[in-house]
mmCIF file of C-alpha atoms and ligand atoms in Angstrom:
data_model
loop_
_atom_site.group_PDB
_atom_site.id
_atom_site.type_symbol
_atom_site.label_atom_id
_atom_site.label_comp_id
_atom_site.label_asym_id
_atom_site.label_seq_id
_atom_site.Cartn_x
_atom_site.Cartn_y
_atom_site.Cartn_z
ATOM 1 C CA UNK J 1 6.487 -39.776 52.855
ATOM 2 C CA UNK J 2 3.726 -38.100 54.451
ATOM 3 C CA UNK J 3 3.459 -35.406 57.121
ATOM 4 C CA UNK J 4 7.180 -36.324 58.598
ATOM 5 C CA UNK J 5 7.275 -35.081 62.032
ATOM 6 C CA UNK J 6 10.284 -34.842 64.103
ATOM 7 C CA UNK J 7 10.496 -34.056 67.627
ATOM 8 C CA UNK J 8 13.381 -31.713 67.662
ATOM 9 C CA UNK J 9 14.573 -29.096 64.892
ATOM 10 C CA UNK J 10 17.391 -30.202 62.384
ATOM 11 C CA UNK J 11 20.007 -27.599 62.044
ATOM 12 C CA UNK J 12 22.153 -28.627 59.115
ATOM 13 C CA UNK J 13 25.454 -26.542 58.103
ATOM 14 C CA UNK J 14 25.824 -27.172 54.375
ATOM 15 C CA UNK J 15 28.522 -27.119 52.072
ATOM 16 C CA UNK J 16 28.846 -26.959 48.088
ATOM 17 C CA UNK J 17 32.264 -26.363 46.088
ATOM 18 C CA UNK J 18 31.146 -29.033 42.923
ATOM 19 C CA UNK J 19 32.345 -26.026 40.265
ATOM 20 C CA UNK J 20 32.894 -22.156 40.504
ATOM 21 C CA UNK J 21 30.799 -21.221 43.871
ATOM 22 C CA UNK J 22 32.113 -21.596 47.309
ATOM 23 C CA UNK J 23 29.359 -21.671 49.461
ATOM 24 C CA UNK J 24 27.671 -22.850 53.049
ATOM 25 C CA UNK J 25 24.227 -21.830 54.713
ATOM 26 C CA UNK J 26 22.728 -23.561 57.907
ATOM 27 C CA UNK J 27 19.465 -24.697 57.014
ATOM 28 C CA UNK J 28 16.922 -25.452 59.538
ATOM 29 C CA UNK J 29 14.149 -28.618 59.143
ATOM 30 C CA UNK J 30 15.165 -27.974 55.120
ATOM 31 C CA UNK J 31 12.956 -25.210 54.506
ATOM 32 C CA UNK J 32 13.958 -22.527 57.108
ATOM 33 C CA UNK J 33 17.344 -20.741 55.263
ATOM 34 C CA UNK J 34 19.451 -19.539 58.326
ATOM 35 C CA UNK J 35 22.090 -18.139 56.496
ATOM 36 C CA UNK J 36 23.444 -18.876 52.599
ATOM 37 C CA UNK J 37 27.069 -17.207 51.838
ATOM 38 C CA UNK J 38 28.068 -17.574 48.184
ATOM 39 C CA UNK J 39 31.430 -16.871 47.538
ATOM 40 C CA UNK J 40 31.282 -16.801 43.483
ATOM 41 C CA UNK J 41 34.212 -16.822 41.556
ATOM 42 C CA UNK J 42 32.676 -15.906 38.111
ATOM 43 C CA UNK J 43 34.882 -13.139 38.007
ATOM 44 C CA UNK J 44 38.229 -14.882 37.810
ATOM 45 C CA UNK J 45 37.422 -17.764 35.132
ATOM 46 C CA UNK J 46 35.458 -15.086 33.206
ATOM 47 C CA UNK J 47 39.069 -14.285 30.999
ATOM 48 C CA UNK J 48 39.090 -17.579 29.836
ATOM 49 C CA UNK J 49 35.527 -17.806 29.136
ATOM 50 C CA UNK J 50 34.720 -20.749 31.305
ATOM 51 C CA UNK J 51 35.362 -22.347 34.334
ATOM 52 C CA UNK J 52 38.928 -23.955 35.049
ATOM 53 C CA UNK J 53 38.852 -26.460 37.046
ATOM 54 C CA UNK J 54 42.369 -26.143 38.416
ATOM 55 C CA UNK J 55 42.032 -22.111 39.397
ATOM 56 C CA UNK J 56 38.631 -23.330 40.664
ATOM 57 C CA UNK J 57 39.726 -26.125 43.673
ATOM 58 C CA UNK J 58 42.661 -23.626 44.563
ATOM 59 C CA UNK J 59 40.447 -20.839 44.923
ATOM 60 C CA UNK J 60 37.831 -23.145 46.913
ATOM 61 C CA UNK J 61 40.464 -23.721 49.518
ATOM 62 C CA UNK J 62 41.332 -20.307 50.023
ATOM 63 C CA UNK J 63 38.012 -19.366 50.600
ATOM 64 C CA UNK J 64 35.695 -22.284 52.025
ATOM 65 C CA UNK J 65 37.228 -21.816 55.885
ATOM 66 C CA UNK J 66 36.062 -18.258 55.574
ATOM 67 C CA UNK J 67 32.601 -18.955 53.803
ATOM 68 C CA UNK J 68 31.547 -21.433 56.336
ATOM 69 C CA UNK J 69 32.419 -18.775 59.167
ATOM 70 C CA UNK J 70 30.099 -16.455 57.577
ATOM 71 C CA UNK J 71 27.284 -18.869 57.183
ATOM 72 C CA UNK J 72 27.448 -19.712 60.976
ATOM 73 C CA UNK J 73 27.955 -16.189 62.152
ATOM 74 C CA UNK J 74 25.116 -15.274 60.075
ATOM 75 C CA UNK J 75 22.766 -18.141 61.339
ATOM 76 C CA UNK J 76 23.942 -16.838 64.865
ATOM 77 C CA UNK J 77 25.183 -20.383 65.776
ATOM 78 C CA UNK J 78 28.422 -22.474 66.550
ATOM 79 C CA UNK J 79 29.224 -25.851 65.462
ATOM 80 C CA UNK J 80 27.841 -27.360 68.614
ATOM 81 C CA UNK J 81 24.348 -25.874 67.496
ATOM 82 C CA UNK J 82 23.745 -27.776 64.714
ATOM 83 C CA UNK J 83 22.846 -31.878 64.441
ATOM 84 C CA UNK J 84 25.137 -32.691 60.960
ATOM 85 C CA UNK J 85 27.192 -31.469 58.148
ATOM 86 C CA UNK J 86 25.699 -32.163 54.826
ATOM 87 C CA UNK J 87 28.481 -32.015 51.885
ATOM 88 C CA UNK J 88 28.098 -31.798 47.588
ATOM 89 C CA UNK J 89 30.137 -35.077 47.023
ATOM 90 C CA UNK J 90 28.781 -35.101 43.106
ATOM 91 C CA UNK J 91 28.276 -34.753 40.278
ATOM 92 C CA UNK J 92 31.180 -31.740 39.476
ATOM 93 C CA UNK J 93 34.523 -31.256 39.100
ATOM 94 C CA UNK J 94 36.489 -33.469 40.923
ATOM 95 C CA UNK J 95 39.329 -30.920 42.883
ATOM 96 C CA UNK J 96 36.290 -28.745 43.404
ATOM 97 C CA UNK J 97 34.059 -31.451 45.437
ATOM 98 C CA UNK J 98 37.679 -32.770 47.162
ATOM 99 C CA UNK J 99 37.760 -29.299 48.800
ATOM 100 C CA UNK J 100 33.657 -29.704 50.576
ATOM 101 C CA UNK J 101 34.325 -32.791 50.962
ATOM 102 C CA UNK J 102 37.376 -32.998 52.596
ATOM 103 C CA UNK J 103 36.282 -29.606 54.850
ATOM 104 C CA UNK J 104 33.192 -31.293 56.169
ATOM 105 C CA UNK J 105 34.915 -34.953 56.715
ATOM 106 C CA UNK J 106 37.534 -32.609 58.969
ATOM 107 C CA UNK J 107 34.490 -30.719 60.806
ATOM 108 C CA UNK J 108 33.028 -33.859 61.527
ATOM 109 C CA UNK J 109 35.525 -35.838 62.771
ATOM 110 C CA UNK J 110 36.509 -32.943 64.933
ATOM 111 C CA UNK J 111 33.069 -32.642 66.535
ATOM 112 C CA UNK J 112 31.564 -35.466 65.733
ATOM 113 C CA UNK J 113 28.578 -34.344 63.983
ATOM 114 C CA UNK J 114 27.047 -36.747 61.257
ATOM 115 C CA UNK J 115 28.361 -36.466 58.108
ATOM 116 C CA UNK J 116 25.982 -36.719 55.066
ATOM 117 C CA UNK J 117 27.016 -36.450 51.200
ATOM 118 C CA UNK J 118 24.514 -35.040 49.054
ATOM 119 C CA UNK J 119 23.684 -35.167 45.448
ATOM 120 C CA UNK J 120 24.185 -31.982 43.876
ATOM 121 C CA UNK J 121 21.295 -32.429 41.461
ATOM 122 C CA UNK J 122 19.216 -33.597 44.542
ATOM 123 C CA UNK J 123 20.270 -30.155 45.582
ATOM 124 C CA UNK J 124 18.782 -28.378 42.807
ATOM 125 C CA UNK J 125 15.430 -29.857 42.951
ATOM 126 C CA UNK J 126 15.258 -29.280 47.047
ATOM 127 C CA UNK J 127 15.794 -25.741 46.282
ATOM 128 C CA UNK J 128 11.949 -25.929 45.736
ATOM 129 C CA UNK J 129 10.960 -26.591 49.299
ATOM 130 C CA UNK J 130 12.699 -23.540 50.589
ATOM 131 C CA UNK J 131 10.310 -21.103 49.723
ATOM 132 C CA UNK J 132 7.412 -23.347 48.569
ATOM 133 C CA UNK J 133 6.455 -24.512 51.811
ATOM 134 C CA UNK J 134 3.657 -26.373 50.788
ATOM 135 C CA UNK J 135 5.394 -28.020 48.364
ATOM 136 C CA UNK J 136 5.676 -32.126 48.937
ATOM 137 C CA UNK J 137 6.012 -34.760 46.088
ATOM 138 C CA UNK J 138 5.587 -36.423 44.154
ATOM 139 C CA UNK J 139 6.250 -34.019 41.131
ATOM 140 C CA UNK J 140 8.017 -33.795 37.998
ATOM 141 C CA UNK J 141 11.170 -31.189 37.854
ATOM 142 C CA UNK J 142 13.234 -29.578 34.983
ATOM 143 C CA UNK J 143 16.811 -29.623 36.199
ATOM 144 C CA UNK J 144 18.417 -27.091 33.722
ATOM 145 C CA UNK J 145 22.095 -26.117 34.270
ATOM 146 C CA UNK J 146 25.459 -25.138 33.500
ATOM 147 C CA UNK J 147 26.603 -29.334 33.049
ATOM 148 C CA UNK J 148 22.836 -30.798 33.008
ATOM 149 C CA UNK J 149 19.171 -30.857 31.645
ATOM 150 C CA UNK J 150 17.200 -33.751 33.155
ATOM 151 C CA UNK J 151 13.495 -34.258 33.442
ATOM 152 C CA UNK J 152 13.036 -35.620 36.606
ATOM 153 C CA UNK J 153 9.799 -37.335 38.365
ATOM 154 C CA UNK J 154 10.133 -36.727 42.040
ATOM 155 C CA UNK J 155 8.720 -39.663 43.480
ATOM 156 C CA UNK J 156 9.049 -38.830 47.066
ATOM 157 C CA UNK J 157 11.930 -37.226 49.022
ATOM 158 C CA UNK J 158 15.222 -38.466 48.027
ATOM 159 C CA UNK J 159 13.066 -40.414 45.088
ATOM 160 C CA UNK J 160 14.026 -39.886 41.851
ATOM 161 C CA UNK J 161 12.860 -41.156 38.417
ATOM 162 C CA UNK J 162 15.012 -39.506 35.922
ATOM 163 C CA UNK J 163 12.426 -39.561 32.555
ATOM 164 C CA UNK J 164 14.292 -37.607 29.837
ATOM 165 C CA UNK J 165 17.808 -35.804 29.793
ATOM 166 C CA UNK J 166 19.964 -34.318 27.298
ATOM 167 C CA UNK J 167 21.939 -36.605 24.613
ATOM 168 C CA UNK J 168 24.417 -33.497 24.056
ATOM 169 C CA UNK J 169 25.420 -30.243 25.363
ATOM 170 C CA UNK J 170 23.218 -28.995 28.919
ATOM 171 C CA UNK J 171 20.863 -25.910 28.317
ATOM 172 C CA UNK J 172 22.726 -23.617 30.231
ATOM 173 C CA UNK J 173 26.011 -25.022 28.317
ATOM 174 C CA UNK J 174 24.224 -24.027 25.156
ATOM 175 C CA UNK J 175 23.165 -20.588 26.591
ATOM 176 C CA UNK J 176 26.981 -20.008 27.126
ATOM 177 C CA UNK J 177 28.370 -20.646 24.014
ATOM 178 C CA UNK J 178 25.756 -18.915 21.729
ATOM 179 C CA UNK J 179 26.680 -16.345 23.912
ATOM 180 C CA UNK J 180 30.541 -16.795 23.241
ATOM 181 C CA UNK J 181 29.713 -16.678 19.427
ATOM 182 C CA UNK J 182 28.031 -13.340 19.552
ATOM 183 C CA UNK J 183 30.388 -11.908 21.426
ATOM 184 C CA UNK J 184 28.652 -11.568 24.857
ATOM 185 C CA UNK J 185 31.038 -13.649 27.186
ATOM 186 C CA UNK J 186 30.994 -15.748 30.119
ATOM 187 C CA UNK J 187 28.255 -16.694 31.612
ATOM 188 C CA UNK J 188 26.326 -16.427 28.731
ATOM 189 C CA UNK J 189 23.080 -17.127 29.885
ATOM 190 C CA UNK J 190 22.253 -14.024 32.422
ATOM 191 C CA UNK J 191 23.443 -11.958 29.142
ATOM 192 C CA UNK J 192 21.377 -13.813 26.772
ATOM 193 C CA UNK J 193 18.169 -13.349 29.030
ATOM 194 C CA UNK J 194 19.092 -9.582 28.979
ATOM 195 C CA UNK J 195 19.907 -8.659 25.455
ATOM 196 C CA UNK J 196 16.979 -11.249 24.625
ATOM 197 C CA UNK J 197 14.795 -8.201 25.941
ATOM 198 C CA UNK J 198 15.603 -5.841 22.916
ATOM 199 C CA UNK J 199 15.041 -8.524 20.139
ATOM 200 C CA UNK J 200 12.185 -9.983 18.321
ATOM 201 C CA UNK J 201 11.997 -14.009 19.307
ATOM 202 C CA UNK J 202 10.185 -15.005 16.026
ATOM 203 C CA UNK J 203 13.309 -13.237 13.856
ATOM 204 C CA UNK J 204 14.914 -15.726 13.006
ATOM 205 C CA UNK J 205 13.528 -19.638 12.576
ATOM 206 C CA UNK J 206 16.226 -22.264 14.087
ATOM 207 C CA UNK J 207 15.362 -25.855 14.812
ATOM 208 C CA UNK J 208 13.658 -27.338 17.232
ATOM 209 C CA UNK J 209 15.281 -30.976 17.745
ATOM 210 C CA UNK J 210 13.097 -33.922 18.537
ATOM 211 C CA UNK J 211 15.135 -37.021 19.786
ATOM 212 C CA UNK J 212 12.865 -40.243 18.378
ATOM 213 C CA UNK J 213 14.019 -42.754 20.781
ATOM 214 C CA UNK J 214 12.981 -41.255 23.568
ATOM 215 C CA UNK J 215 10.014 -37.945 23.683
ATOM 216 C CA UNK J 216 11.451 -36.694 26.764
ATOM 217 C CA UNK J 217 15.247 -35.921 25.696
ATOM 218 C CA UNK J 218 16.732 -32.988 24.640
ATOM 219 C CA UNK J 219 19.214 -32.324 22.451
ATOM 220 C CA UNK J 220 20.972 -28.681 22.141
ATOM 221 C CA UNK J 221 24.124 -29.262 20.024
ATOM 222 C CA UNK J 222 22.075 -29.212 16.901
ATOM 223 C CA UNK J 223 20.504 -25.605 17.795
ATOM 224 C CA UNK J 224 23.933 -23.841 19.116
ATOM 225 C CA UNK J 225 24.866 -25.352 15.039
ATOM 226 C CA UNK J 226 22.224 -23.651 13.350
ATOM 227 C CA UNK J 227 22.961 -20.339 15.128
ATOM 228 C CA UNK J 228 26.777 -20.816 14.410
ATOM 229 C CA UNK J 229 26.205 -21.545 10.390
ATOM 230 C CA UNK J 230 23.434 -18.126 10.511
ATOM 231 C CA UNK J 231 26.451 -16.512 12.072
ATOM 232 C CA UNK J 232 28.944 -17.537 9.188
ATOM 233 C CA UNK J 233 26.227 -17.019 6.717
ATOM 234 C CA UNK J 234 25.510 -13.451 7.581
ATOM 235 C CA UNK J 235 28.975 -12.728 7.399
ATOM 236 C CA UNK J 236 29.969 -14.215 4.160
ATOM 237 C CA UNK J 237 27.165 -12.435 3.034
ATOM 238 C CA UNK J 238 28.614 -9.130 4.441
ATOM 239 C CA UNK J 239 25.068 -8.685 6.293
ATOM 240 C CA UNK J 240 25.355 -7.023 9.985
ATOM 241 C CA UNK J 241 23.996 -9.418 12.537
ATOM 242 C CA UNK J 242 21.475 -8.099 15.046
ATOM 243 C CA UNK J 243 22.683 -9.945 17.949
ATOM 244 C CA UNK J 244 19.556 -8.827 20.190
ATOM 245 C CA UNK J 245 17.352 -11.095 17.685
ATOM 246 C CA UNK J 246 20.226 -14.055 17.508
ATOM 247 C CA UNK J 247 19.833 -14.174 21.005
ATOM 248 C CA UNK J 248 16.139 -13.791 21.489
ATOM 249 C CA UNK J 249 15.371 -16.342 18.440
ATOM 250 C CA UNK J 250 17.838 -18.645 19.864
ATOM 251 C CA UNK J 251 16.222 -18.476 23.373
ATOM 252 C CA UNK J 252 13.197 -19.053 22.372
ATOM 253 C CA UNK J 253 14.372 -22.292 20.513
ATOM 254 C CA UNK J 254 15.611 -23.329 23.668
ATOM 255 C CA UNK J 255 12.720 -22.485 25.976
ATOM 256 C CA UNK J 256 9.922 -23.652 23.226
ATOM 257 C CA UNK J 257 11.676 -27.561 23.481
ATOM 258 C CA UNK J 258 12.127 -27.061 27.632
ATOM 259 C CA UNK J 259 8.715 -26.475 27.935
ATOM 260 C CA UNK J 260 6.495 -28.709 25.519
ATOM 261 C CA UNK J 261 8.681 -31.929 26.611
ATOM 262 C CA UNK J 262 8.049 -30.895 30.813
ATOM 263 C CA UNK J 263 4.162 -30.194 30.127
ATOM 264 C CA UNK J 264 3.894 -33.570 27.920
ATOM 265 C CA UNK J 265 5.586 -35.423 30.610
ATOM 266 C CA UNK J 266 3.595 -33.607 33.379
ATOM 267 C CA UNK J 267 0.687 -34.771 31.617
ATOM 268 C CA UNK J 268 1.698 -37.861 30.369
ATOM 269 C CA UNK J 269 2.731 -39.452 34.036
ATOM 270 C CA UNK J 270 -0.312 -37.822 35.049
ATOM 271 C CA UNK J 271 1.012 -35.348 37.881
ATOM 272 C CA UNK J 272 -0.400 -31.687 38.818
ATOM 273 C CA UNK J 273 2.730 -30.107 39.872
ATOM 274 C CA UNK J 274 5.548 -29.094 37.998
ATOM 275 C CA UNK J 275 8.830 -27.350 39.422
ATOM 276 C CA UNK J 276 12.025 -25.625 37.901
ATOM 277 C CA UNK J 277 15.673 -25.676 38.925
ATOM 278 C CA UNK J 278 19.282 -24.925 38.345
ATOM 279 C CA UNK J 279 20.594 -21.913 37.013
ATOM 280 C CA UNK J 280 18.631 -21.724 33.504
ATOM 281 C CA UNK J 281 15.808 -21.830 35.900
ATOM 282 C CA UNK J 282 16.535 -17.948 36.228
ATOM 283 C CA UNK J 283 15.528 -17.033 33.051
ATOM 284 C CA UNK J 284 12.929 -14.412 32.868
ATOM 285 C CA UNK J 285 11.245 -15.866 29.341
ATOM 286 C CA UNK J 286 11.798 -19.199 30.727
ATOM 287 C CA UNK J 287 9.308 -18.843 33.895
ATOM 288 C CA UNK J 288 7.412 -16.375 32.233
ATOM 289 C CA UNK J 289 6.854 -19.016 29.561
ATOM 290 C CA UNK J 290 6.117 -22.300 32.371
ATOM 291 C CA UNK J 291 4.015 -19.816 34.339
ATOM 292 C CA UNK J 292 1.573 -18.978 31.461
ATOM 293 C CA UNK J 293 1.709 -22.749 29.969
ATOM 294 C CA UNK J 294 1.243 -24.405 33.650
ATOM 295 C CA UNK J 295 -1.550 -21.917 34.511
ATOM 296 C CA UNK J 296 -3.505 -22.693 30.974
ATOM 297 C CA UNK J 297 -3.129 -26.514 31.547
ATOM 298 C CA UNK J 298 -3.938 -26.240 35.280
ATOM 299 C CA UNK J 299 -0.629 -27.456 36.565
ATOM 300 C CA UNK J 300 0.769 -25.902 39.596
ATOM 301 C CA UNK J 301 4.119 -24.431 38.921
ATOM 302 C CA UNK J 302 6.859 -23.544 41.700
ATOM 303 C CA UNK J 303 10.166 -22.340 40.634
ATOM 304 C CA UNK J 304 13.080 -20.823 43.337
ATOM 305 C CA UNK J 305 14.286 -17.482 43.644
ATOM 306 C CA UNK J 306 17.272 -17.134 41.490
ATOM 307 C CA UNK J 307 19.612 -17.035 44.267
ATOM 308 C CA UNK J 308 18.816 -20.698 44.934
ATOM 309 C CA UNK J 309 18.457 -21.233 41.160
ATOM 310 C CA UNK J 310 21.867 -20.983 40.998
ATOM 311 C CA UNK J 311 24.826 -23.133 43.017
ATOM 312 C CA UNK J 312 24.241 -22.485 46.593
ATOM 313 C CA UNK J 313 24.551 -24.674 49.901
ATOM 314 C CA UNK J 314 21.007 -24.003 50.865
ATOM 315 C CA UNK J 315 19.560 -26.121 48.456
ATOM 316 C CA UNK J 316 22.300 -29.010 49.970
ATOM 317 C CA UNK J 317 20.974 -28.186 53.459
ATOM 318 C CA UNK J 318 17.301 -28.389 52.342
ATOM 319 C CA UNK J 319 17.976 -31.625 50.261
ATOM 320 C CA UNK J 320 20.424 -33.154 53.535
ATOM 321 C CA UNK J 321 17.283 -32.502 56.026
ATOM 322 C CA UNK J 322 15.451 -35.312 54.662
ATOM 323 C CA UNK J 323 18.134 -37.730 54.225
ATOM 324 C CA UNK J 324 18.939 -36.685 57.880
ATOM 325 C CA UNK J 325 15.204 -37.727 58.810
ATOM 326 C CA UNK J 326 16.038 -40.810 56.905
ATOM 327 C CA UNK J 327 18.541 -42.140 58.567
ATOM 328 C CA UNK J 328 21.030 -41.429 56.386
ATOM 329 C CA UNK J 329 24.534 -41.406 57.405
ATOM 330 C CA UNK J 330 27.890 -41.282 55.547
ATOM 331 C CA UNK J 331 31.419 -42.395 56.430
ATOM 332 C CA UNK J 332 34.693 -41.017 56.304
ATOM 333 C CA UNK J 333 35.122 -42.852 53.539
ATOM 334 C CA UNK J 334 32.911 -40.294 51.640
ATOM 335 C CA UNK J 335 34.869 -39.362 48.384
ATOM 336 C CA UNK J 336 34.412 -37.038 45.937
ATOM 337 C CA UNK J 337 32.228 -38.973 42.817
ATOM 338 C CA UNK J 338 32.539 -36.617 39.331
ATOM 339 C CA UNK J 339 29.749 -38.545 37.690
ATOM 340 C CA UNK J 340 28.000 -39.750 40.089
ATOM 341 C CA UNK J 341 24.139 -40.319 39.284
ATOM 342 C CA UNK J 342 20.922 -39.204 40.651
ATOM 343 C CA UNK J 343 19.666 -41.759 43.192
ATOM 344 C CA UNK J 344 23.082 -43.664 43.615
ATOM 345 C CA UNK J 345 24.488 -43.721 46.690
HETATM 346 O O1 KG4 P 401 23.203 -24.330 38.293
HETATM 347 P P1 KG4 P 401 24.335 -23.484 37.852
HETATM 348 O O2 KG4 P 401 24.635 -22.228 38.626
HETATM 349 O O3 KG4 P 401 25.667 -24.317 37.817
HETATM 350 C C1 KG4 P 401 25.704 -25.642 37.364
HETATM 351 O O4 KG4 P 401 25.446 -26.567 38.187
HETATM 352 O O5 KG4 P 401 25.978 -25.811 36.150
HETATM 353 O O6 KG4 P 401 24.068 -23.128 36.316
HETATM 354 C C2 KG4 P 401 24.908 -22.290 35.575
HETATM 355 C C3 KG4 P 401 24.352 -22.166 34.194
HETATM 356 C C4 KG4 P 401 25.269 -21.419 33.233
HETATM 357 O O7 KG4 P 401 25.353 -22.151 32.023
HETATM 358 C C5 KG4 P 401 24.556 -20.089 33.030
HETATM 359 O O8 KG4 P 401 24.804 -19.504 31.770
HETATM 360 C C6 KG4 P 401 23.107 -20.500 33.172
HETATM 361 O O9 KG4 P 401 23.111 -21.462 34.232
HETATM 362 N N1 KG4 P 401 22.239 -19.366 33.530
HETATM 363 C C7 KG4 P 401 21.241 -18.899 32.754
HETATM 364 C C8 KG4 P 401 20.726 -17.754 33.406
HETATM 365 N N2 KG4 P 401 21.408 -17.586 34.563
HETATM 366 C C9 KG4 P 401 22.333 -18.598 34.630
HETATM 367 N N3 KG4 P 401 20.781 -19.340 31.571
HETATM 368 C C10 KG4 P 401 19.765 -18.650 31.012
HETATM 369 N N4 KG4 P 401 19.229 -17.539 31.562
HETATM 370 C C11 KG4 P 401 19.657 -17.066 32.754
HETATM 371 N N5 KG4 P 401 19.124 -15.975 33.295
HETATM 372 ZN ZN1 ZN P 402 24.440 -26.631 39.778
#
């Protein structure tokens, strides 16, 4: 889809509740962020070192009434501003996404303002086009997060080829419990990138898995292993652990495998343009890393700023604008979908 052009500008007020961030942002023509309010409640699932869903969906409804006030204050707008209501419907946790979805079924019914359910993953990867304006497809995209790590080949808008994706735990899922083990807490990966800083990478050797059937999976369970057995080991050995080289080493594992299967696949679907997204997209190794490898093999690289790296409704406003332009429309039968996969509708 080339040069789109619409007569009139899209304003889009989006909403995303799929795990542990509240949050709604009017988006203009998908790459003009009017306003993006993140309510994150990190803080309250961080004493039982993850996310539960159950304190999650009640704390969603508490908050998303106020959140969504905020985004359209901010914006400087009212509901009868804006042309639709784009809504997270999946992947996620299921009481979380009921909350969105439910919220923006009730706004639009009230006003009457389409109603459009977004992939959150679709989300992650239109995060991209906020502040890459010049950014169009087709391109291939590392989705690395908290519940996924997919290698994606973005066909066009709203096009997706997914080409490799993890056979066990997600990268960012990894990230956290490494971080559990050593003792750093939840989330783990922000505090892995960190201490990372103060340790030497190549201190330790752990594996690098290669899944045979396919070149383009990952495969993370084997690694977070490896650093739990060097854990034990050093222990029954009565040897102090230097946690700032656990984490860097491990890290490293992680971004070394992230990196050679995007650039292969880059290379091998022959594409120039390579983008990063989800919240292990904020690592500072990680893009440090893509950015030296992409600039060496001549690949573009784009990445967001972390604050759309990480669950926010700008990224479902930006990815809603061109299913808008498309036509798309949902109904009020629009339910929440747990596992629902990229490009299903
Ligand atoms: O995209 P996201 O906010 O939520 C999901 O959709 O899952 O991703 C959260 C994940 C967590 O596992 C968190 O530890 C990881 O992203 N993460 C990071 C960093 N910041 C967040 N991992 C590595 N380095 C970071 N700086
Ligand atoms: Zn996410």
């Amino acid at each position: 889809m080339e040069n789109i052009k619409v007569e009139k500008d899209v304003c889009l007020l989006a909403i995303e509740s799929s795990c542990d961030e509240t949050a709604a942002a009017v988006v203009k023509n998908g790459r003009e962020v009017l306003s993006n309010v993140i309510y994150s409640q990190i803080a309250l699932h961080t004493e039982y070192g993850g996310v539960v869903p159950e304190i999650a969906s009640r704390k969603h409804i508490e908050k998303i009434n106020q959140v969504i006030r905020q985004a359209l204050s901010d914006a400087g707008k009212s509901l009868q501003d804006l042309d639709g209501i784009a809504v997270t419907y999946g992947p996620g946790l299921v009481g979380a996404l009921l909350v969105g979805v439910s919220e923006a079924k009730a706004i639009s019914f009230a006003t009457g303002l389409p109603l459009l359910g977004i992939h959150h993953i679709e989300g992650h990867i239109s995060a991209n086009y906020i502040e890459n304006k010049e950014l169009e497809p087709p391109f291939v995209c590392l989705v690395a997060s908290g519940g996924h790590s997919h290698l994606v080949v973005v066909k066009d808008y709203g096009e997706y080829e997914i080409i490799g994706r993890t056979r066990d735990d997600a990268a960012g899922e990894a990230f956290d419990k490494v971080a559990r083990a050593i003792g750093l807490g939840y989330p783990g990966g922000p505090k892995i990138d960190k201490l990372s800083k103060e340790g030497n990478p190549d201190a330790i050797a752990f594996p690098r898995a290669k899944v045979n059937e396919n070149e383009y999976d990952f495969s993370f369970s084997g690694l977070k292993s490896a650093v739990l057995n060097y854990l034990n080991g050093c222990q029954m050995k009565g040897e102090e652990v230097n946690r700032a080289d656990v984490a860097a080493s491990f890290q490293k594992a992680v971004i070394d495998v992230l990196v050679e299967h995007s650039i292969h696949a880059v290379k091998q679907f022959g594409y120039d343009k390579f983008a990063i997204a989800g919240g292990v997209a904020s690592n500072s190794s990680l893009r440090k890393a893509f950015e030296e490898r992409c600039a060496s093999e001549g690949i573009q690289f784009y990445h967001p700023s972390p604050i759309y790296c990480t669950d926010n409704a700008a990224m479902i406003g930006a990815a809603g604008y061109y299913e808008f332009i498309k036509g798309v429309r949902s109904g009020y039968d629009l339910n929440a979908v747990p596992g629902l996969k990229l490009g299903e509708r």
